[in-house]
PDB file of C-alpha atoms in Angstrom:
ATOM      1  CA  ASN X   8       0.013   0.073   0.037  1.00  0.00           C
ATOM      2  CA  SER X   9       2.797   2.207   0.751  1.00  0.00           C
ATOM      3  CA  ASN X  10       4.037   2.084  -2.149  1.00  0.00           C
ATOM      4  CA  SER X  11       0.690   3.155  -4.166  1.00  0.00           C
ATOM      5  CA  ASN X  12       0.396   5.670  -2.747  1.00  0.00           C
ATOM      6  CA  SER X  13       3.941   6.417  -3.480  1.00  0.00           C
ATOM      7  CA  ASN X  14       3.295   5.812  -6.961  1.00  0.00           C
ATOM      8  CA  SER X  15       0.287   7.733  -7.056  1.00  0.00           C
ATOM      9  CA  ASN X  16       2.137  11.281  -4.992  1.00  0.00           C
ATOM     10  CA  SER X  17       5.431  11.238  -7.624  1.00  0.00           C
ATOM     11  CA  ASN X  18       2.429  11.231 -10.467  1.00  0.00           C
ATOM     12  CA  ASN X  19       0.695  14.069  -8.109  1.00  0.00           C
ATOM     13  CA  HIS X  20       3.696  16.082  -7.895  1.00  0.00           C
ATOM     14  CA  ASN X  21       4.877  15.158 -12.377  1.00  0.00           C
ATOM     15  CA  ASN X  22       1.328  16.900 -12.950  1.00  0.00           C
ATOM     16  CA  PHE X  23       2.024  19.878 -10.996  1.00  0.00           C
ATOM     17  CA  GLN X  24       5.899  20.508 -12.701  1.00  0.00           C
ATOM     18  CA  ALA X  25       4.742  22.383 -15.749  1.00  0.00           C
ATOM     19  CA  GLU X  26       1.941  24.841 -13.301  1.00  0.00           C
ATOM     20  CA  GLY X  27       5.435  25.145 -11.361  1.00  0.00           C
ATOM     21  CA  LYS X  28       7.891  26.571 -13.968  1.00  0.00           C
ATOM     22  CA  ALA X  29       5.704  28.912 -15.218  1.00  0.00           C
ATOM     23  CA  HIS X  30       3.994  29.837 -11.768  1.00  0.00           C
ATOM     24  CA  ALA X  31       7.825  30.132 -10.869  1.00  0.00           C
ATOM     25  CA  GLN X  32       8.139  31.900 -13.866  1.00  0.00           C
ATOM     26  CA  VAL X  33       6.014  34.844 -12.169  1.00  0.00           C
ATOM     27  CA  LEU X  34       8.280  34.272  -8.620  1.00  0.00           C
ATOM     28  CA  GLN X  35      11.373  34.630  -9.853  1.00  0.00           C
ATOM     29  CA  ASN X  36       9.901  38.977 -12.448  1.00  0.00           C
ATOM     30  CA  GLU X  37       7.394  39.851  -9.319  1.00  0.00           C
ATOM     31  CA  GLY X  38       9.103  38.147  -6.344  1.00  0.00           C
ATOM     32  CA  ILE X  39       5.835  37.240  -4.995  1.00  0.00           C
ATOM     33  CA  LEU X  40       3.261  35.002  -5.875  1.00  0.00           C
ATOM     34  CA  ARG X  41      -0.067  34.004  -4.676  1.00  0.00           C
ATOM     35  CA  LEU X  42      -2.076  30.078  -5.435  1.00  0.00           C
ATOM     36  CA  ASP X  43      -4.566  29.624  -3.897  1.00  0.00           C
ATOM     37  CA  ASN X  44      -6.606  26.446  -2.075  1.00  0.00           C
ATOM     38  CA  VAL X  45      -3.071  24.908  -1.190  1.00  0.00           C
ATOM     39  CA  LEU X  46      -4.182  23.536   1.473  1.00  0.00           C
ATOM     40  CA  PRO X  47      -7.909  22.380   2.309  1.00  0.00           C
ATOM     41  CA  PRO X  48     -10.493  24.070   4.338  1.00  0.00           C
ATOM     42  CA  ASP X  49     -10.738  21.137   7.334  1.00  0.00           C
ATOM     43  CA  THR X  50      -7.509  20.804   7.197  1.00  0.00           C
ATOM     44  CA  ALA X  51      -6.672  24.528   8.116  1.00  0.00           C
ATOM     45  CA  ASP X  52      -9.579  24.458  10.338  1.00  0.00           C
ATOM     46  CA  SER X  53      -7.463  21.478  13.082  1.00  0.00           C
ATOM     47  CA  LEU X  54      -4.528  23.412  12.373  1.00  0.00           C
ATOM     48  CA  ARG X  55      -5.738  26.571  14.391  1.00  0.00           C
ATOM     49  CA  ASP X  56      -6.792  25.309  16.400  1.00  0.00           C
ATOM     50  CA  TYR X  57      -3.021  23.331  17.216  1.00  0.00           C
ATOM     51  CA  VAL X  58      -1.923  26.894  17.233  1.00  0.00           C
ATOM     52  CA  SER X  59      -3.007  28.217  19.053  1.00  0.00           C
ATOM     53  CA  SER X  60      -3.220  25.638  22.266  1.00  0.00           C
ATOM     54  CA  LEU X  61       0.484  25.012  20.630  1.00  0.00           C
ATOM     55  CA  ARG X  62       0.829  29.160  21.905  1.00  0.00           C
ATOM     56  CA  GLN X  63      -1.233  29.109  25.116  1.00  0.00           C
ATOM     57  CA  THR X  64       0.846  25.821  25.800  1.00  0.00           C
ATOM     58  CA  SER X  65       4.224  27.539  25.084  1.00  0.00           C
ATOM     59  CA  GLU X  66       3.259  31.095  26.518  1.00  0.00           C
ATOM     60  CA  ARG X  67       2.899  28.894  30.004  1.00  0.00           C
ATOM     61  CA  GLU X  68       6.159  27.177  29.957  1.00  0.00           C
ATOM     62  CA  VAL X  69       7.935  30.319  29.395  1.00  0.00           C
ATOM     63  CA  GLN X  70       6.368  32.207  32.415  1.00  0.00           C
ATOM     64  CA  SER X  71       6.979  29.301  34.188  1.00  0.00           C
ATOM     65  CA  GLY X  72      10.906  29.587  33.747  1.00  0.00           C
ATOM     66  CA  LEU X  73      10.522  25.734  31.920  1.00  0.00           C
ATOM     67  CA  VAL X  74      12.243  26.742  28.358  1.00  0.00           C
ATOM     68  CA  PRO X  75      13.914  29.918  27.319  1.00  0.00           C
ATOM     69  CA  PRO X  76      11.307  31.571  25.239  1.00  0.00           C
ATOM     70  CA  LEU X  77      13.454  31.329  21.752  1.00  0.00           C
ATOM     71  CA  HIS X  78      12.982  27.855  22.670  1.00  0.00           C
ATOM     72  CA  ARG X  79       8.915  28.713  21.951  1.00  0.00           C
ATOM     73  CA  PHE X  80       9.141  31.790  20.041  1.00  0.00           C
ATOM     74  CA  ALA X  81      10.844  33.359  17.820  1.00  0.00           C
ATOM     75  CA  ASP X  82      12.230  37.361  17.970  1.00  0.00           C
ATOM     76  CA  VAL X  83       9.646  38.918  15.328  1.00  0.00           C
ATOM     77  CA  LEU X  84       9.792  42.986  14.457  1.00  0.00           C
ATOM     78  CA  LEU X  85       6.599  44.247  16.522  1.00  0.00           C
ATOM     79  CA  LYS X  86       6.704  41.750  19.188  1.00  0.00           C
ATOM     80  CA  SER X  87       2.953  44.126  20.431  1.00  0.00           C
ATOM     81  CA  ASN X  88      -0.227  41.370  20.424  1.00  0.00           C
ATOM     82  CA  ARG X  89       2.412  39.197  17.914  1.00  0.00           C
ATOM     83  CA  CYS X  90       4.026  35.734  18.110  1.00  0.00           C
ATOM     84  CA  ASP X  91       6.046  33.925  16.062  1.00  0.00           C
ATOM     85  CA  LEU X  92       5.341  30.481  16.702  1.00  0.00           C
ATOM     86  CA  PRO X  93       8.323  27.763  15.288  1.00  0.00           C
ATOM     87  CA  LEU X  94       6.663  24.806  15.417  1.00  0.00           C
ATOM     88  CA  PRO X  95       6.798  21.291  16.784  1.00  0.00           C
ATOM     89  CA  LEU X  96       7.027  18.913  13.228  1.00  0.00           C
ATOM     90  CA  GLY X  97       8.285  15.119  14.238  1.00  0.00           C
ATOM     91  CA  GLN X  98       5.839  15.409  16.889  1.00  0.00           C
ATOM     92  CA  SER X  99       2.695  16.857  15.472  1.00  0.00           C
ATOM     93  CA  PRO X 100       1.260  13.668  12.635  1.00  0.00           C
ATOM     94  CA  LEU X 101      -1.040  17.402  11.860  1.00  0.00           C
ATOM     95  CA  LEU X 102       2.128  18.892  10.942  1.00  0.00           C
ATOM     96  CA  ALA X 103       3.235  16.241   9.464  1.00  0.00           C
ATOM     97  CA  SER X 104       0.140  15.938   7.069  1.00  0.00           C
ATOM     98  CA  ALA X 105      -0.218  19.741   6.466  1.00  0.00           C
ATOM     99  CA  LEU X 106       3.467  19.936   5.065  1.00  0.00           C
ATOM    100  CA  HIS X 107       2.785  17.091   3.317  1.00  0.00           C
ATOM    101  CA  ALA X 108      -0.869  18.211   1.720  1.00  0.00           C
ATOM    102  CA  LEU X 109       0.777  21.598   0.261  1.00  0.00           C
ATOM    103  CA  LEU X 110       3.930  19.567  -0.479  1.00  0.00           C
ATOM    104  CA  LEU X 111       2.924  16.637  -3.070  1.00  0.00           C
ATOM    105  CA  ARG X 112      -0.984  17.975  -3.398  1.00  0.00           C
ATOM    106  CA  SER X 113      -0.456  20.928  -4.818  1.00  0.00           C
ATOM    107  CA  PRO X 114       1.758  22.913  -7.423  1.00  0.00           C
ATOM    108  CA  VAL X 115       3.873  24.757  -3.663  1.00  0.00           C
ATOM    109  CA  SER X 116       7.290  22.728  -4.061  1.00  0.00           C
ATOM    110  CA  SER X 117       7.412  22.152  -8.004  1.00  0.00           C
ATOM    111  CA  VAL X 118       7.557  26.336  -8.302  1.00  0.00           C
ATOM    112  CA  ILE X 119      10.615  25.840  -4.887  1.00  0.00           C
ATOM    113  CA  GLU X 120      12.026  22.423  -6.852  1.00  0.00           C
ATOM    114  CA  SER X 121      11.858  24.275  -9.654  1.00  0.00           C
ATOM    115  CA  LEU X 122      14.380  27.996  -8.354  1.00  0.00           C
ATOM    116  CA  PHE X 123      16.190  25.764  -5.525  1.00  0.00           C
ATOM    117  CA  GLY X 124      16.236  22.014  -7.209  1.00  0.00           C
ATOM    118  CA  THR X 125      15.655  19.625  -4.293  1.00  0.00           C
ATOM    119  CA  ASN X 126      17.892  20.365  -2.318  1.00  0.00           C
ATOM    120  CA  ALA X 127      16.476  22.920  -1.038  1.00  0.00           C
ATOM    121  CA  VAL X 128      16.945  23.270   2.823  1.00  0.00           C
ATOM    122  CA  LEU X 129      13.557  23.755   5.574  1.00  0.00           C
ATOM    123  CA  HIS X 130      14.777  27.351   7.105  1.00  0.00           C
ATOM    124  CA  GLU X 131      12.297  27.755   8.890  1.00  0.00           C
ATOM    125  CA  PHE X 132       8.601  26.559   9.938  1.00  0.00           C
ATOM    126  CA  SER X 133       6.188  28.352  12.095  1.00  0.00           C
ATOM    127  CA  CYS X 134       2.915  30.302  12.525  1.00  0.00           C
ATOM    128  CA  LEU X 135       3.047  34.156  12.639  1.00  0.00           C
ATOM    129  CA  VAL X 136      -0.394  34.509  14.643  1.00  0.00           C
ATOM    130  CA  SER X 137      -1.494  38.869  14.978  1.00  0.00           C
ATOM    131  CA  ASP X 138      -4.027  40.459  16.450  1.00  0.00           C
ATOM    132  CA  PRO X 139      -6.118  42.929  16.769  1.00  0.00           C
ATOM    133  CA  GLY X 140      -3.946  45.947  18.265  1.00  0.00           C
ATOM    134  CA  SER X 141      -1.323  44.259  17.077  1.00  0.00           C
ATOM    135  CA  GLN X 142      -0.390  47.892  14.707  1.00  0.00           C
ATOM    136  CA  ARG X 143       1.944  48.580  11.137  1.00  0.00           C
ATOM    137  CA  GLN X 144       5.477  47.096  10.964  1.00  0.00           C
ATOM    138  CA  VAL X 145       8.258  49.164   8.931  1.00  0.00           C
ATOM    139  CA  LEU X 146       8.315  48.636   5.128  1.00  0.00           C
ATOM    140  CA  HIS X 147      11.443  45.970   5.089  1.00  0.00           C
ATOM    141  CA  PRO X 148      12.720  42.890   3.245  1.00  0.00           C
ATOM    142  CA  ASP X 149      14.076  39.195   5.044  1.00  0.00           C
ATOM    143  CA  THR X 150      17.436  39.675   3.970  1.00  0.00           C
ATOM    144  CA  PRO X 151      18.924  42.166   1.996  1.00  0.00           C
ATOM    145  CA  TYR X 152      20.153  41.638  -2.002  1.00  0.00           C
ATOM    146  CA  ILE X 153      23.547  40.685  -2.381  1.00  0.00           C
ATOM    147  CA  ASP X 154      25.584  41.618  -4.909  1.00  0.00           C
ATOM    148  CA  GLY X 155      26.528  39.093  -7.542  1.00  0.00           C
ATOM    149  CA  LYS X 156      23.697  36.471  -5.811  1.00  0.00           C
ATOM    150  CA  GLY X 157      20.625  35.328  -6.189  1.00  0.00           C
ATOM    151  CA  PRO X 158      17.497  34.422  -4.335  1.00  0.00           C
ATOM    152  CA  VAL X 159      18.597  33.285  -0.221  1.00  0.00           C
ATOM    153  CA  LEU X 160      14.883  32.634   0.294  1.00  0.00           C
ATOM    154  CA  TYR X 161      11.705  31.773  -0.788  1.00  0.00           C
ATOM    155  CA  THR X 162       8.886  31.731   1.799  1.00  0.00           C
ATOM    156  CA  CYS X 163       5.508  30.701   1.666  1.00  0.00           C
ATOM    157  CA  PHE X 164       2.788  32.159   3.829  1.00  0.00           C
ATOM    158  CA  VAL X 165      -0.709  29.816   4.034  1.00  0.00           C
ATOM    159  CA  ALA X 166      -3.459  31.651   5.197  1.00  0.00           C
ATOM    160  CA  LEU X 167      -5.516  29.456   8.226  1.00  0.00           C
ATOM    161  CA  GLN X 168      -8.315  31.637   7.837  1.00  0.00           C
ATOM    162  CA  ASP X 169     -10.360  34.308   5.748  1.00  0.00           C
ATOM    163  CA  VAL X 170      -8.029  37.073   5.621  1.00  0.00           C
ATOM    164  CA  THR X 171     -10.069  40.175   5.453  1.00  0.00           C
ATOM    165  CA  PRO X 172      -8.550  44.303   5.060  1.00  0.00           C
ATOM    166  CA  GLU X 173      -9.311  45.212   8.650  1.00  0.00           C
ATOM    167  CA  MET X 174      -7.010  41.525   9.341  1.00  0.00           C
ATOM    168  CA  GLY X 175      -3.846  43.333   8.911  1.00  0.00           C
ATOM    169  CA  PRO X 176      -2.561  41.230   5.485  1.00  0.00           C
ATOM    170  CA  THR X 177       0.547  41.649   4.283  1.00  0.00           C
ATOM    171  CA  THR X 178       1.741  43.584   2.547  1.00  0.00           C
ATOM    172  CA  TRP X 179       3.768  42.972  -0.387  1.00  0.00           C
ATOM    173  CA  MET X 180       5.883  45.938  -3.179  1.00  0.00           C
ATOM    174  CA  PRO X 181       6.997  43.518  -6.363  1.00  0.00           C
ATOM    175  CA  GLY X 182      10.111  43.660  -7.894  1.00  0.00           C
ATOM    176  CA  THR X 183      11.889  45.103  -5.280  1.00  0.00           C
ATOM    177  CA  HIS X 184      13.727  42.265  -5.060  1.00  0.00           C
ATOM    178  CA  THR X 185      15.968  43.784  -6.508  1.00  0.00           C
ATOM    179  CA  LYS X 186      19.971  45.909  -6.424  1.00  0.00           C
ATOM    180  CA  GLU X 187      17.957  49.026  -7.527  1.00  0.00           C
ATOM    181  CA  ALA X 188      15.153  48.737  -5.531  1.00  0.00           C
ATOM    182  CA  HIS X 189      17.590  47.822  -1.861  1.00  0.00           C
ATOM    183  CA  GLU X 190      19.286  51.019  -3.241  1.00  0.00           C
ATOM    184  CA  ALA X 191      16.737  52.974  -3.367  1.00  0.00           C
ATOM    185  CA  PHE X 192      15.035  52.174  -0.501  1.00  0.00           C
ATOM    186  CA  GLY X 193      18.614  52.840   1.608  1.00  0.00           C
ATOM    187  CA  ASP X 194      18.938  55.787   0.417  1.00  0.00           C
ATOM    188  CA  ALA X 195      17.870  58.931   2.977  1.00  0.00           C
ATOM    189  CA  THR X 196      17.833  61.884   0.503  1.00  0.00           C
ATOM    190  CA  GLY X 197      14.063  61.817  -0.787  1.00  0.00           C
ATOM    191  CA  ARG X 198      15.289  59.336  -3.035  1.00  0.00           C
ATOM    192  CA  LYS X 199      12.951  56.668  -1.873  1.00  0.00           C
ATOM    193  CA  ASP X 200       9.872  58.472  -0.866  1.00  0.00           C
ATOM    194  CA  GLU X 201       9.768  59.153  -4.355  1.00  0.00           C
ATOM    195  CA  PHE X 202      10.913  54.921  -4.927  1.00  0.00           C
ATOM    196  CA  LEU X 203       8.578  54.055  -2.831  1.00  0.00           C
ATOM    197  CA  SER X 204       5.322  56.590  -3.939  1.00  0.00           C
ATOM    198  CA  GLY X 205       5.132  55.626  -7.481  1.00  0.00           C
ATOM    199  CA  ARG X 206       5.330  51.307  -6.267  1.00  0.00           C
ATOM    200  CA  ARG X 207       2.309  49.264  -6.808  1.00  0.00           C
ATOM    201  CA  ALA X 208       2.156  47.171  -3.084  1.00  0.00           C
ATOM    202  CA  VAL X 209      -0.737  43.660  -3.593  1.00  0.00           C
ATOM    203  CA  THR X 210      -2.222  42.800  -0.112  1.00  0.00           C
ATOM    204  CA  GLY X 211      -2.214  39.636   1.601  1.00  0.00           C
ATOM    205  CA  THR X 212      -5.899  39.474   1.418  1.00  0.00           C
ATOM    206  CA  LEU X 213      -6.510  35.335   1.315  1.00  0.00           C
ATOM    207  CA  LYS X 214      -8.518  32.648   0.977  1.00  0.00           C
ATOM    208  CA  LYS X 215      -8.754  29.891   4.072  1.00  0.00           C
ATOM    209  CA  GLY X 216      -6.175  27.562   3.107  1.00  0.00           C
ATOM    210  CA  ASP X 217      -5.159  30.331  -0.023  1.00  0.00           C
ATOM    211  CA  CYS X 218      -0.615  31.298   0.103  1.00  0.00           C
ATOM    212  CA  ALA X 219       1.788  33.776  -0.903  1.00  0.00           C
ATOM    213  CA  ILE X 220       5.386  32.462  -1.916  1.00  0.00           C
ATOM    214  CA  PHE X 221       7.473  35.332  -2.043  1.00  0.00           C
ATOM    215  CA  ASP X 222      12.209  36.091  -2.163  1.00  0.00           C
ATOM    216  CA  SER X 223      12.256  36.802   0.810  1.00  0.00           C
ATOM    217  CA  ARG X 224      14.137  39.838  -0.241  1.00  0.00           C
ATOM    218  CA  VAL X 225      10.836  42.217  -1.959  1.00  0.00           C
ATOM    219  CA  LEU X 226      10.073  44.852   0.786  1.00  0.00           C
ATOM    220  CA  HIS X 227       7.135  43.811   2.459  1.00  0.00           C
ATOM    221  CA  CYS X 228       5.495  44.632   6.288  1.00  0.00           C
ATOM    222  CA  GLY X 229       2.572  43.413   8.092  1.00  0.00           C
ATOM    223  CA  THR X 230      -0.584  45.805   8.523  1.00  0.00           C
ATOM    224  CA  ALA X 231      -2.290  46.665  11.786  1.00  0.00           C
ATOM    225  CA  ASN X 232      -5.002  44.482  13.057  1.00  0.00           C
ATOM    226  CA  ARG X 233      -7.937  46.834  13.633  1.00  0.00           C
ATOM    227  CA  SER X 234     -10.677  44.302  12.766  1.00  0.00           C
ATOM    228  CA  HIS X 235     -11.501  45.071  16.973  1.00  0.00           C
ATOM    229  CA  LEU X 236     -12.538  48.459  15.599  1.00  0.00           C
ATOM    230  CA  GLU X 237     -15.475  46.708  13.743  1.00  0.00           C
ATOM    231  CA  GLY X 238     -17.330  45.370  17.367  1.00  0.00           C
ATOM    232  CA  GLY X 239     -17.052  42.293  19.073  1.00  0.00           C
ATOM    233  CA  GLU X 240     -13.500  40.928  20.336  1.00  0.00           C
ATOM    234  CA  GLY X 241     -12.170  41.437  16.605  1.00  0.00           C
ATOM    235  CA  THR X 242      -9.602  37.811  14.845  1.00  0.00           C
ATOM    236  CA  SER X 243      -6.186  36.883  15.159  1.00  0.00           C
ATOM    237  CA  ARG X 244      -5.123  36.990  10.952  1.00  0.00           C
ATOM    238  CA  ALA X 245      -2.627  32.839  11.539  1.00  0.00           C
ATOM    239  CA  LEU X 246      -0.492  31.959   8.738  1.00  0.00           C
ATOM    240  CA  PHE X 247       1.563  28.760   8.683  1.00  0.00           C
ATOM    241  CA  TYR X 248       4.883  29.363   6.598  1.00  0.00           C
ATOM    242  CA  PHE X 249       8.177  27.998   6.015  1.00  0.00           C
ATOM    243  CA  SER X 250      10.245  28.784   4.125  1.00  0.00           C
ATOM    244  CA  PHE X 251      14.092  27.399   1.872  1.00  0.00           C
ATOM    245  CA  LYS X 252      17.397  27.943   1.534  1.00  0.00           C
ATOM    246  CA  ASN X 253      18.939  28.351  -1.700  1.00  0.00           C
ATOM    247  CA  PRO X 254      21.318  24.895  -1.594  1.00  0.00           C
ATOM    248  CA  GLU X 255      23.953  28.057  -2.628  1.00  0.00           C
ATOM    249  CA  VAL X 256      24.350  29.591   0.626  1.00  0.00           C
ATOM    250  CA  GLY X 257      25.814  29.832   3.912  1.00  0.00           C
ATOM    251  CA  TYR X 258      23.746  32.151   6.162  1.00  0.00           C
ATOM    252  CA  THR X 259      20.974  34.766   5.015  1.00  0.00           C
ATOM    253  CA  GLY X 260      21.266  37.302   6.925  1.00  0.00           C
ATOM    254  CA  ASN X 261      18.487  36.436   9.834  1.00  0.00           C
ATOM    255  CA  PRO X 262      18.106  34.458  12.118  1.00  0.00           C
ATOM    256  CA  ALA X 263      15.105  31.438  11.247  1.00  0.00           C
ATOM    257  CA  SER X 264      12.183  30.892  13.192  1.00  0.00           C
ATOM    258  CA  ILE X 265      12.232  27.175  13.870  1.00  0.00           C
ATOM    259  CA  ARG X 266      12.807  25.100  16.725  1.00  0.00           C
ATOM    260  CA  PRO X 267      16.476  24.076  17.072  1.00  0.00           C
ATOM    261  CA  GLU X 268      15.995  20.678  16.342  1.00  0.00           C
ATOM    262  CA  ILE X 269      14.164  21.140  12.991  1.00  0.00           C
ATOM    263  CA  GLY X 270      16.668  23.538  11.773  1.00  0.00           C
ATOM    264  CA  ARG X 271      19.686  21.652  12.899  1.00  0.00           C
ATOM    265  CA  ALA X 272      18.147  18.300  10.779  1.00  0.00           C
ATOM    266  CA  MET X 273      18.827  20.634   7.579  1.00  0.00           C
ATOM    267  CA  LEU X 274      16.414  18.853   5.919  1.00  0.00           C
ATOM    268  CA  THR X 275      15.325  19.076   2.282  1.00  0.00           C
ATOM    269  CA  LEU X 276      12.911  19.958   0.376  1.00  0.00           C
ATOM    270  CA  GLY X 277      13.260  16.261  -1.534  1.00  0.00           C
ATOM    271  CA  ASP X 278      13.803  14.551   1.322  1.00  0.00           C
ATOM    272  CA  LEU X 279      10.565  16.139   2.838  1.00  0.00           C
ATOM    273  CA  MET X 280       8.612  15.228  -0.175  1.00  0.00           C
ATOM    274  CA  GLU X 281       9.382  11.165   0.320  1.00  0.00           C
TER     275      GLU X 281
END
């Protein structure tokens, strides 16, 4: 039976390869790509519940001094009402099946494979939650542009609920993963404002189970979660995310949101698709 499963998995993957190449071209050009329906809605619901419970447990473990904060929560820009919760891949059948669905039953892995090959290394595996009241982040890239080097990371954000404009969706500026964009963005003489005012922005108002994949050099920010201003308690925005690192790159210039034991395992895209 496992043999027939692996055959059907490889057939699924082959079906996505041509599609993946076309999507990869968009991602290379724009630095951002949207793919719909990559995670079944019931899996997204289960994962959101799991993350909520893991967050409460992790907060208790940290408050009681059982574990150091950085073993449960990654550093996130603008911490108030935001949390970045690295996920324990080996400890949860749900996490394994969610990752399996994303990599084998959607074009996600074909896109990464087209750009980085199957030796791409799992660099982050986490969930980003922004609660009602979280403020807008400053615009930033996750990694710097380095002359002569290609892309460093591709990150996949998967919505665990519908993301409305009031819930603080991520905003990306397509095409800003270039040397020219980073030079203009780093310019203190006023060129930065001129550059930004003329740029197109896209907003991550994703439906549950949709994803955005982006080049870590693209300028982006989480916006303010104002859902509580609509009346009621508001809704937290939870994004399950993982990133794959270019196998030719050593240090990315940014600490990874991943449990230490998973980071040390240096799992590749190929390993995870088996």
